Coordinates of C-alpha atoms in Angstrom, one line a residue:
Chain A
X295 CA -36.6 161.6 285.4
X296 CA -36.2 157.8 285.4
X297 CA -32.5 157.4 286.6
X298 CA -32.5 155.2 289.6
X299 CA -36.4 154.7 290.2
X300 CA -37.2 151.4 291.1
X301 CA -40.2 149.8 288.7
X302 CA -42.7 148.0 291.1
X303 CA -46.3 148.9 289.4
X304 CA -47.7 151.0 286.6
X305 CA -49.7 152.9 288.8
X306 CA -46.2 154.2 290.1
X307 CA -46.1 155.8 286.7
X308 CA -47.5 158.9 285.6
X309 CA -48.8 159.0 281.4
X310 CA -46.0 161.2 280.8
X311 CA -43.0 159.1 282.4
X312 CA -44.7 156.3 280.5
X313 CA -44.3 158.3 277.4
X314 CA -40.7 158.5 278.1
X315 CA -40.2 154.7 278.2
X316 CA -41.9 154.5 275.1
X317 CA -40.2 157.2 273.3
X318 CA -36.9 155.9 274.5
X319 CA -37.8 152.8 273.1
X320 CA -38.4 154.0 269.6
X321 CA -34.6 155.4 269.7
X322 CA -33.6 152.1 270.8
X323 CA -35.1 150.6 267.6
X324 CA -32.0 151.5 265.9
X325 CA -29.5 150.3 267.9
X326 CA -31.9 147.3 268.1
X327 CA -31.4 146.5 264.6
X328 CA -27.3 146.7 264.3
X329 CA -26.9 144.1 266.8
X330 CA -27.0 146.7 269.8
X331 CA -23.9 148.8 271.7
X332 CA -21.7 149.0 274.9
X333 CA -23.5 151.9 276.7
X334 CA -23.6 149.7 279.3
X335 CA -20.5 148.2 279.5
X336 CA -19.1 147.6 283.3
X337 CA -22.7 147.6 284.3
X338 CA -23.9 144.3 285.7
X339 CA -27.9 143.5 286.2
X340 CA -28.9 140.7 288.6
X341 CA -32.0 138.4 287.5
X342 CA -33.8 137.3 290.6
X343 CA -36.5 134.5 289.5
X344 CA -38.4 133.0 292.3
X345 CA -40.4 131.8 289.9
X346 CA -40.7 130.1 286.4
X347 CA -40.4 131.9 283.7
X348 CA -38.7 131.8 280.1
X349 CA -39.4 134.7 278.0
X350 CA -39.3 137.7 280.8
X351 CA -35.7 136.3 281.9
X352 CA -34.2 135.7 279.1
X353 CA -35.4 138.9 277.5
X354 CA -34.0 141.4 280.0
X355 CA -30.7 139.4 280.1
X356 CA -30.8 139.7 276.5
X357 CA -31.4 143.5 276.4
X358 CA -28.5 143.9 279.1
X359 CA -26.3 141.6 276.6
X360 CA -27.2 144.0 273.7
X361 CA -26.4 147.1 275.4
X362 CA -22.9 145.7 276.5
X363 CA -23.9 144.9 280.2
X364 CA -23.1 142.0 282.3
X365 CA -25.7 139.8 283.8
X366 CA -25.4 137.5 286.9
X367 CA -28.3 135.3 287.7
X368 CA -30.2 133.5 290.2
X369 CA -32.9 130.9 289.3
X370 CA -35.2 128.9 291.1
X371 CA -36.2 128.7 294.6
X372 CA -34.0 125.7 295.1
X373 CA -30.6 127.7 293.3
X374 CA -31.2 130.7 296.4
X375 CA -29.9 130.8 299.7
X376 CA -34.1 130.7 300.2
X377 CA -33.9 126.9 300.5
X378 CA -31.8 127.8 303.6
X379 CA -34.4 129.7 305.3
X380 CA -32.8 133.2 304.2
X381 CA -35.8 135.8 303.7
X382 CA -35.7 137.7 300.8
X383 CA -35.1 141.2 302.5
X384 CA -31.7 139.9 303.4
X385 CA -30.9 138.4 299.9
X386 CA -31.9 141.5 298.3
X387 CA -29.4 143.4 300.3
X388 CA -26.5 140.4 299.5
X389 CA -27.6 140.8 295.8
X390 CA -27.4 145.0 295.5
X391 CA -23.7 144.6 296.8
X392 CA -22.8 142.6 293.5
X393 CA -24.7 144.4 290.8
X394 CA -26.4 147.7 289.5
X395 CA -29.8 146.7 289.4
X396 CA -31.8 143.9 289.8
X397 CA -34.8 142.1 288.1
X398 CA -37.2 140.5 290.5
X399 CA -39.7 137.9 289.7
X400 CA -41.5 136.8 292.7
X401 CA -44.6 133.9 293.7
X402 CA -45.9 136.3 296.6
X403 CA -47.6 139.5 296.0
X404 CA -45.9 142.6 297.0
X405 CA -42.4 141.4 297.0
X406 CA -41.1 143.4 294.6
X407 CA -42.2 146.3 297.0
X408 CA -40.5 145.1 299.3
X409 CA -37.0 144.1 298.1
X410 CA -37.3 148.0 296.6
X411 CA -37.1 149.2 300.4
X412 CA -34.4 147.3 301.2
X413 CA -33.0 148.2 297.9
X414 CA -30.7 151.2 297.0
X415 CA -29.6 149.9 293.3
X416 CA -32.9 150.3 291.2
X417 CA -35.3 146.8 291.6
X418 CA -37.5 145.8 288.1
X419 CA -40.1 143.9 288.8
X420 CA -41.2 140.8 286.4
X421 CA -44.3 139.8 288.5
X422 CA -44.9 139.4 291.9
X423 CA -47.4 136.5 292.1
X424 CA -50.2 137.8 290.8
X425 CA -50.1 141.4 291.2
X426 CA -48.2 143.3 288.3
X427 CA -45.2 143.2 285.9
X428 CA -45.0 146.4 285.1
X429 CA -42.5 145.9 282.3
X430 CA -45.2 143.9 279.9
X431 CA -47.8 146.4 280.5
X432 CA -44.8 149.2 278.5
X433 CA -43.5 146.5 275.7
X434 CA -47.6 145.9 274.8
X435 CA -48.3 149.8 275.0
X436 CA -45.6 150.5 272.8
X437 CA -46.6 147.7 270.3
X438 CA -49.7 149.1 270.5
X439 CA -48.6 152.7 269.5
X440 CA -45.8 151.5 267.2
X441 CA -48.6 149.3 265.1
X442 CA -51.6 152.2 265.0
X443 CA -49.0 155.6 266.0
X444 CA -51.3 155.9 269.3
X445 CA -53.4 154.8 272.0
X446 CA -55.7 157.1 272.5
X447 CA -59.2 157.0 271.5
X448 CA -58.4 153.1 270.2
X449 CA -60.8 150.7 270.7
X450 CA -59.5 148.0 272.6
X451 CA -60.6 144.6 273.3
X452 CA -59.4 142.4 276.1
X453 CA -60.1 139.1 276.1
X454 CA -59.8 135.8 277.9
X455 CA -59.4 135.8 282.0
X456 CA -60.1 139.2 283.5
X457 CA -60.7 137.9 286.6
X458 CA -56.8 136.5 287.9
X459 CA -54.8 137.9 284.5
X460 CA -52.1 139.8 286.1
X461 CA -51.4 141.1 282.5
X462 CA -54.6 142.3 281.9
X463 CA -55.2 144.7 285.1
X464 CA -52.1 146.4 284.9
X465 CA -52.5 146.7 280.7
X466 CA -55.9 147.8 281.4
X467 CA -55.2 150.6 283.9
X468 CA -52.4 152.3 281.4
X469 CA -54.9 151.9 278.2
X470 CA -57.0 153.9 280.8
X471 CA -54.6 156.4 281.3
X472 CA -53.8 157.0 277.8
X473 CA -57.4 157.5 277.2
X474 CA -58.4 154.2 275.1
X475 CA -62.0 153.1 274.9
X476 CA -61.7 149.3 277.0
X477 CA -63.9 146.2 275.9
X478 CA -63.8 143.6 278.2
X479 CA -64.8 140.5 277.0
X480 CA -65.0 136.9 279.1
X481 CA -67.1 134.4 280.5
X482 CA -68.9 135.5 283.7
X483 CA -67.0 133.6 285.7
X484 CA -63.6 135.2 284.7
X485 CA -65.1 139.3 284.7
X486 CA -62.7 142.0 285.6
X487 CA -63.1 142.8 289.6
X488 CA -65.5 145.3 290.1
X489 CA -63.1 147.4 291.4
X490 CA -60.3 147.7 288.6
X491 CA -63.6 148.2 286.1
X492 CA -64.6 151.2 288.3
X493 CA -60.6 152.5 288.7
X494 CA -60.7 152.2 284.5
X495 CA -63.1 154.5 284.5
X496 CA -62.0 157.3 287.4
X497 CA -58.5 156.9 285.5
X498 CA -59.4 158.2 282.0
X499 CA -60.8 155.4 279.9
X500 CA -62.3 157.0 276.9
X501 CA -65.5 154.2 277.9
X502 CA -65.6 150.6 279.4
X503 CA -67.8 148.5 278.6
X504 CA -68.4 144.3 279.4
X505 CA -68.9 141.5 276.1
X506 CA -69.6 138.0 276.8
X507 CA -69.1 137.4 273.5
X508 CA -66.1 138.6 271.2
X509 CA -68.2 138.6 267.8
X510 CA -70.3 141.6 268.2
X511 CA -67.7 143.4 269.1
X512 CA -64.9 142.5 267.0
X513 CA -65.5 144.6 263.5
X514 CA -65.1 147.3 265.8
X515 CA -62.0 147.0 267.7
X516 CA -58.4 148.2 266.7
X517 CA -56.6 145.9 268.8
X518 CA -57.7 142.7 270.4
X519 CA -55.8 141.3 273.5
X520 CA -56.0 138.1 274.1
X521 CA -54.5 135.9 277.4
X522 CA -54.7 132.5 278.9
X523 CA -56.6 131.0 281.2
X524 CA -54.3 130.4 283.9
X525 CA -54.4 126.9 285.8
X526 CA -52.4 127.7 288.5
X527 CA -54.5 130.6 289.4
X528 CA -57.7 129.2 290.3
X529 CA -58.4 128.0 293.8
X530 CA -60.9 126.0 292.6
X531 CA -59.4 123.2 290.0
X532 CA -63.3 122.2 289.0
X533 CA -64.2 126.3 288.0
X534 CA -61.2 126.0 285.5
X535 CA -61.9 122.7 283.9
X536 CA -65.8 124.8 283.7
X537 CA -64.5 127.6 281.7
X538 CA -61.5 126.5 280.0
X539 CA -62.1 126.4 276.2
X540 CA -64.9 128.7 276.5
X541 CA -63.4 131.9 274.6
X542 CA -61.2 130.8 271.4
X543 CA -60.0 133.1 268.2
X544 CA -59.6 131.0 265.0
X545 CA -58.8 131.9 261.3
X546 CA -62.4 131.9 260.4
X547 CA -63.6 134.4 263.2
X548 CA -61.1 136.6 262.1
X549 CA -61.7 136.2 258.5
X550 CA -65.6 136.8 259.3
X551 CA -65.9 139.5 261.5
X552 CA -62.4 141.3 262.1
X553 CA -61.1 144.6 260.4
X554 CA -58.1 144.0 258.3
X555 CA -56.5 146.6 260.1
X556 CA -57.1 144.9 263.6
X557 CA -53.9 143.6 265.5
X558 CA -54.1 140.9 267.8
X559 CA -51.9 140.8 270.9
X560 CA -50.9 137.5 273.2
X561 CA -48.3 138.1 276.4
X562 CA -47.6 134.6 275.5
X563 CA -47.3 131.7 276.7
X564 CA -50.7 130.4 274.7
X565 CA -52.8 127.2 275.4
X566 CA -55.5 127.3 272.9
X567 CA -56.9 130.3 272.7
X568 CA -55.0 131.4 269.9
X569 CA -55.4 128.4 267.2
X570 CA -52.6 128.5 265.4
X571 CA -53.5 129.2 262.2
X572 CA -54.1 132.5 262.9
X573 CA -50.5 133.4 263.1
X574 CA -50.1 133.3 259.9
X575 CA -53.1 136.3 259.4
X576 CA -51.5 139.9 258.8
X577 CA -53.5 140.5 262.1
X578 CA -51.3 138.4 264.4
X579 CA -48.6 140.6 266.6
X580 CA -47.5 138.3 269.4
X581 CA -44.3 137.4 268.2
X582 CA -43.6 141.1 267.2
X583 CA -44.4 141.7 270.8
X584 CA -41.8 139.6 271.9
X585 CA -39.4 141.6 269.6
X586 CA -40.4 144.8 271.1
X587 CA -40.2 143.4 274.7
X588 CA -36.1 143.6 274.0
X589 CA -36.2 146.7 272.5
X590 CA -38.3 147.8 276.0
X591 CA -36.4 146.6 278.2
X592 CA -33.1 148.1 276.7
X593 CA -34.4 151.6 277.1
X594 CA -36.0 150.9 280.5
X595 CA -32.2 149.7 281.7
X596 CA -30.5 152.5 279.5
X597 CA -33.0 155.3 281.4
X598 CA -32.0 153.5 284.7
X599 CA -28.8 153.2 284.4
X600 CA -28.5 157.0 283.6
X601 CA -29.0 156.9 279.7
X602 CA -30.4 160.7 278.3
X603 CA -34.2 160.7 278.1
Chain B
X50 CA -77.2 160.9 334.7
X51 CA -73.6 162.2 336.1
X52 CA -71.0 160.8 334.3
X53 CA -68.9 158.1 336.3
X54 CA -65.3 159.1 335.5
X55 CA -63.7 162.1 336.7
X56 CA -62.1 165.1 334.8
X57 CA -58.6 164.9 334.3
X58 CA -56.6 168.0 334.3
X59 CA -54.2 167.2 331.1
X60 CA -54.7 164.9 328.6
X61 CA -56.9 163.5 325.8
X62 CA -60.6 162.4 326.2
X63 CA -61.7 160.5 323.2
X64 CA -65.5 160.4 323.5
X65 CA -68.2 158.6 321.7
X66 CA -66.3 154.7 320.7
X67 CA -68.5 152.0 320.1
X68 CA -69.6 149.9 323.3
X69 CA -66.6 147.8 324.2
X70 CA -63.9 148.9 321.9
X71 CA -61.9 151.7 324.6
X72 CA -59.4 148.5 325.6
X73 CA -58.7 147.6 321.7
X74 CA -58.5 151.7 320.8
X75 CA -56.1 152.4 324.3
X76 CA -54.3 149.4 322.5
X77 CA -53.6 150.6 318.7
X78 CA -52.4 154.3 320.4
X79 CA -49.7 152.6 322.2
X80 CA -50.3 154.4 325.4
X81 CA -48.3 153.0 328.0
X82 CA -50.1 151.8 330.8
X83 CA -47.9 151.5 333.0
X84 CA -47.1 155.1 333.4
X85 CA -50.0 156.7 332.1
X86 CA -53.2 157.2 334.6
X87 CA -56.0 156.2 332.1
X88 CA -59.8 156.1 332.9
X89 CA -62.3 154.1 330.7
X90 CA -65.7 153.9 330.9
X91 CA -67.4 151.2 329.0
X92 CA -71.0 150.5 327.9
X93 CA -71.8 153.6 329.6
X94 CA -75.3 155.6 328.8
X95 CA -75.0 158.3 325.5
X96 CA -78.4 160.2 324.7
X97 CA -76.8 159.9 320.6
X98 CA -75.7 156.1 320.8
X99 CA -77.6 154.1 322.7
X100 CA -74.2 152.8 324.7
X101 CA -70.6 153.9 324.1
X102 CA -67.6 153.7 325.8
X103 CA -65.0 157.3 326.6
X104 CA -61.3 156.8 327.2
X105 CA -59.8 159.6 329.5
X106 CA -55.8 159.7 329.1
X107 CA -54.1 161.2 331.4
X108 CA -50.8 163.7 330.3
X109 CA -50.7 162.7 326.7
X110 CA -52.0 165.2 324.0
X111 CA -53.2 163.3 320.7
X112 CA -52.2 165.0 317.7
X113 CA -54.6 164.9 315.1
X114 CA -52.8 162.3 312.6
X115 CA -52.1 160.0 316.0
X116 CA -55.8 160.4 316.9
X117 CA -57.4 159.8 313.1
X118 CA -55.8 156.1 313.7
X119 CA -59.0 155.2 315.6
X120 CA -61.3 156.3 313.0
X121 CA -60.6 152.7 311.5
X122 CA -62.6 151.6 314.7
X123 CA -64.6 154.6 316.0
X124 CA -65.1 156.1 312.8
X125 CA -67.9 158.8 314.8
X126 CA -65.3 159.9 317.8
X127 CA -64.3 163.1 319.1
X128 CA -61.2 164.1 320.6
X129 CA -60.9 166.9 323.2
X130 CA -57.3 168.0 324.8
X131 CA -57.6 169.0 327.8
X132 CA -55.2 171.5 329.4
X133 CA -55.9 172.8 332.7
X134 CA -59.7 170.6 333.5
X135 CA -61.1 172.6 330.3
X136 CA -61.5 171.9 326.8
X137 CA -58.5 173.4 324.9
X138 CA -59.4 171.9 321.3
X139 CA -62.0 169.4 320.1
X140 CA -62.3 167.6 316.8
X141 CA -64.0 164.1 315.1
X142 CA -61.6 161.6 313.9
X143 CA -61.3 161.4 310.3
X144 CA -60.0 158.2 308.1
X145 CA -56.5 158.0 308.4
X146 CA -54.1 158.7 305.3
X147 CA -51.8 155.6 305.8
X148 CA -52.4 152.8 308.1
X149 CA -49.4 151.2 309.0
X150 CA -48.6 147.9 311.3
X151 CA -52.2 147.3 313.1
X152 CA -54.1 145.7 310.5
X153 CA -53.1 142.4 308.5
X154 CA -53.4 142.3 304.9
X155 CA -55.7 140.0 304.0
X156 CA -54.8 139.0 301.3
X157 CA -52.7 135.2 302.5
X158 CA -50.1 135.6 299.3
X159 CA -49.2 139.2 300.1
X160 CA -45.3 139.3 301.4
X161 CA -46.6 140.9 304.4
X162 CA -48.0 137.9 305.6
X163 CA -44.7 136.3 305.2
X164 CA -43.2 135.8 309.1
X165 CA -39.7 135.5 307.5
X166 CA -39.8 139.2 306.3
X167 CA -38.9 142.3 307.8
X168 CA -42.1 144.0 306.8
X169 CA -45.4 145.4 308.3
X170 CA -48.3 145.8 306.9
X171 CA -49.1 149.3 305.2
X172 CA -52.4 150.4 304.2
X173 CA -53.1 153.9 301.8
X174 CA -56.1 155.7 301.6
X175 CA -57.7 155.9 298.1
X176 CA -58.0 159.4 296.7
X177 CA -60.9 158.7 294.8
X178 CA -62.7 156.8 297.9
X179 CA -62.3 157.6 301.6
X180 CA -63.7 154.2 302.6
X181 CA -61.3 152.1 300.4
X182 CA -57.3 151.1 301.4
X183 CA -55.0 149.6 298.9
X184 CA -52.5 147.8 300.4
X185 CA -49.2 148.9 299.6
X186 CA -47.3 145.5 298.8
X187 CA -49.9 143.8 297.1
X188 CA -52.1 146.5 295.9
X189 CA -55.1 144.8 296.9
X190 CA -58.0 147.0 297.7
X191 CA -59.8 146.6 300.6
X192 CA -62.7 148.5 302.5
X193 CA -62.5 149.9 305.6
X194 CA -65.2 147.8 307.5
X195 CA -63.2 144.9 306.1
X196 CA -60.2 146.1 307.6
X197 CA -62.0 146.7 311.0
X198 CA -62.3 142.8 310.9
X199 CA -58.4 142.3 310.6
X200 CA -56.7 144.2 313.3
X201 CA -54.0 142.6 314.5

């Protein structure tokens, strides 16, 4: 089902093939755990990074590692040809010639798209500016279903900047289709586009529905996502220094008004809105998350690559 | 009041475009001017719209896909074929599935709007919404008035 597709955006993905992913993943715990195999040994798996990044790269090259795979790498604009004026159509079809499949991360929207039809080894991509990265939305839905053993029906707040949080929208659209009931929570500044709320709904949220406040909510929810406010994606420098601040979870929020049962998600990197004290509360997942994102990204390549569903 | 055009004897007439758009829609149906008789009327009289302009093609038989491409700018025309000075079929535009290569994205960080790249522009229609396009790179969704403003 999954051998050879390229992964460009969840909404590429039906519930089902999702499923997959995740099941996959939950066979690659064990291999996980003794240090990994060489199922992919010859196999070699180009990182493209166009942008920054540190945990996205070095956890797909680590999954390859794990599996026995090779990994080449590009990083930076200034490390590609790119600085020479080459476009990224032709580097993608320099780059397939050396590898089996490559990882794309991207600043413009829609490249990953692209370097897929120029493509014929399978592209992955790890964000195209500010459009999707596919491959967080499947490490948080399977922390999600590893932690409570399903999505559906789960309450499930998301918190922080709806408004530019790649994460968010592409998280939000697969809780949809798995049928989870969505709480969007922010300042009114940073709301979920209109749009995506309305999408939510036509794709199978259990029920949307809008907080601008996280404490009324909270003793309800199963899982609370929380994200950055991101600097660099505000046109307007003045609207972030507004709003910045304005949503925060601490230890005595938690304590207060959370079920103990309530997981609390982070794609990482955090600012502040996570005070750090509350890692040490049995609610906190985000380093578990990074955990999974290995175990993820090994079945996505294994699937890929040919591995049995 | 007699219509100023004559009939052709094969071809397309695409009647009922807004007042002054017949130059922009001959334009996005690459018809080649140069070898094909065309006759436009603009800003002539219509008892339904006040003003519209016709575009008479001669020789070249829209198919309906080809013809649903104006819809984007004369969402209310109709089409006739002619064959032989009569009316062999006749149908409304309808919002087209995929837009491709006329309209810009946009969206300024979308990798379409990159001049380096090998790429046009590509627009779906929603299932959920005939009015709505997501563009295909970037995903953005945009409306189809909104796209009206960006042809290229």
């Amino acid at each position: 089902m999954l051998e050879n597709r390229h992964v460009i955006s969840v909404r590429d993905f039906t519930r089902e093939e999702i499923e997959v992913i995740l099941d996959h993943a939950e066979r690659m715990e064990e291999v996980y755990e003794r240090g990994g195999d060489d199922r992919l040994s010859g196999k070699v798996l180009a990182t493209l990074f166009f942008s920054p990044s540190t945990r996205t790269r070095l956890s797909f090259e680590t999954a390859m590692l794990r599996l026995g795979g090779d990994v080449i790498s590009l990083v930076g604009k200034e490390a590609a040809s790119t600085a020479k004026g080459e476009n990224l159509a032709d580097t993608v079809r320099t780059v397939e010639k050396y590898c089996d499949a490559i990882v794309l991360r991207h600043p413009k929207e829609g490249a990953a798209r692209l370097a897929a039809d120029y493509a014929s080894v399978p592209v992955i991509n790890a964000g195209d500016g500010a459009n999707q990265h596919p491959t967080q939305t499947f490490l948080d839905l399977y922390t999600i279903r590893k932690e409570k053993g399903r999505i559906e029906g789960l309450k499930v707040g998301l918190m922080g900047d709806l408004k530019y949080g790649r994460t968010v929208h592409s998280l939000a659209y697969a809780l949809a289709l798995f049928g989870a009931e969505i709480h969007l929570i922010s300042p009114e500044e940073l709301r979920m586009p209109r749009y995506i709320v309305r999408e939510l709904e036509e794709a199978g949220a259990a029920d949307v529905e809008e907080h601008r406040d996280v404490r009324p909510i909270l003793g309800e929810l199963d899982v609370l996502y929380v994200i950055r406010i991101q600097k660099e994606m505000f046109p307007d420098p003045e609207e972030y220094e507004r709003v910045k601040g304005s949503y925060r979870i601490t230890r005595e929020l938690i304590e207060e008004h959370a079920r103990e049962d309530l997981i609390i998600m982070h794609p990482l990197p955090r600012v502040d809105e996570v005070d750090p004290d509350v890692d040490e509360l049995p609610q906190a997942r985000y380093f578990d998350q990074v955990r999974n994102g290995v175990v993820v990204r090994m079945a996505l390549l294994d699937l890929l690559l040919g591995g049995e569903e | 009041m007699p219509l100023k055009v004559r009939r052709i004897e094969n071809g397309t007439v695409l009647d009922h475009l807004p007042p002054g758009t017949a130059p922009l829609i001959l334009d996005i149906l690459n018809v080649d001017v140069e070898r094909t008789t065309v006759l436009m009327a603009i800003n002539v009289e219509s008892s339904k719209m006040g003003r519209k302009d016709i575009l008479k093609i001669e020789g070249k038989f829209l198919e309906e896909e080809e013809a649903n491409r104006v819809a984007l700018i004369a969402p209310n025309a109709t089409v006739n074929i002619i064959r032989n000075y009569s009316v062999a079929e006749k149908f409304k535009v309808k919002p087209p599935e995929r837009i491709e290569g006329i309209v810009r994205c946009p969206n300024p960080n979308c990798i379409t709007n990159d001049e380096r790249e090998p790429v046009e522009p590509v627009f779906i229609r929603e299932s959920t919404d005939d009015l709505e396009y997501r563009c295909r790179y970037c995903e953005r969704v945009i409306r189809a008035e909104q796209l009206r403003e960006l042809l290229r």
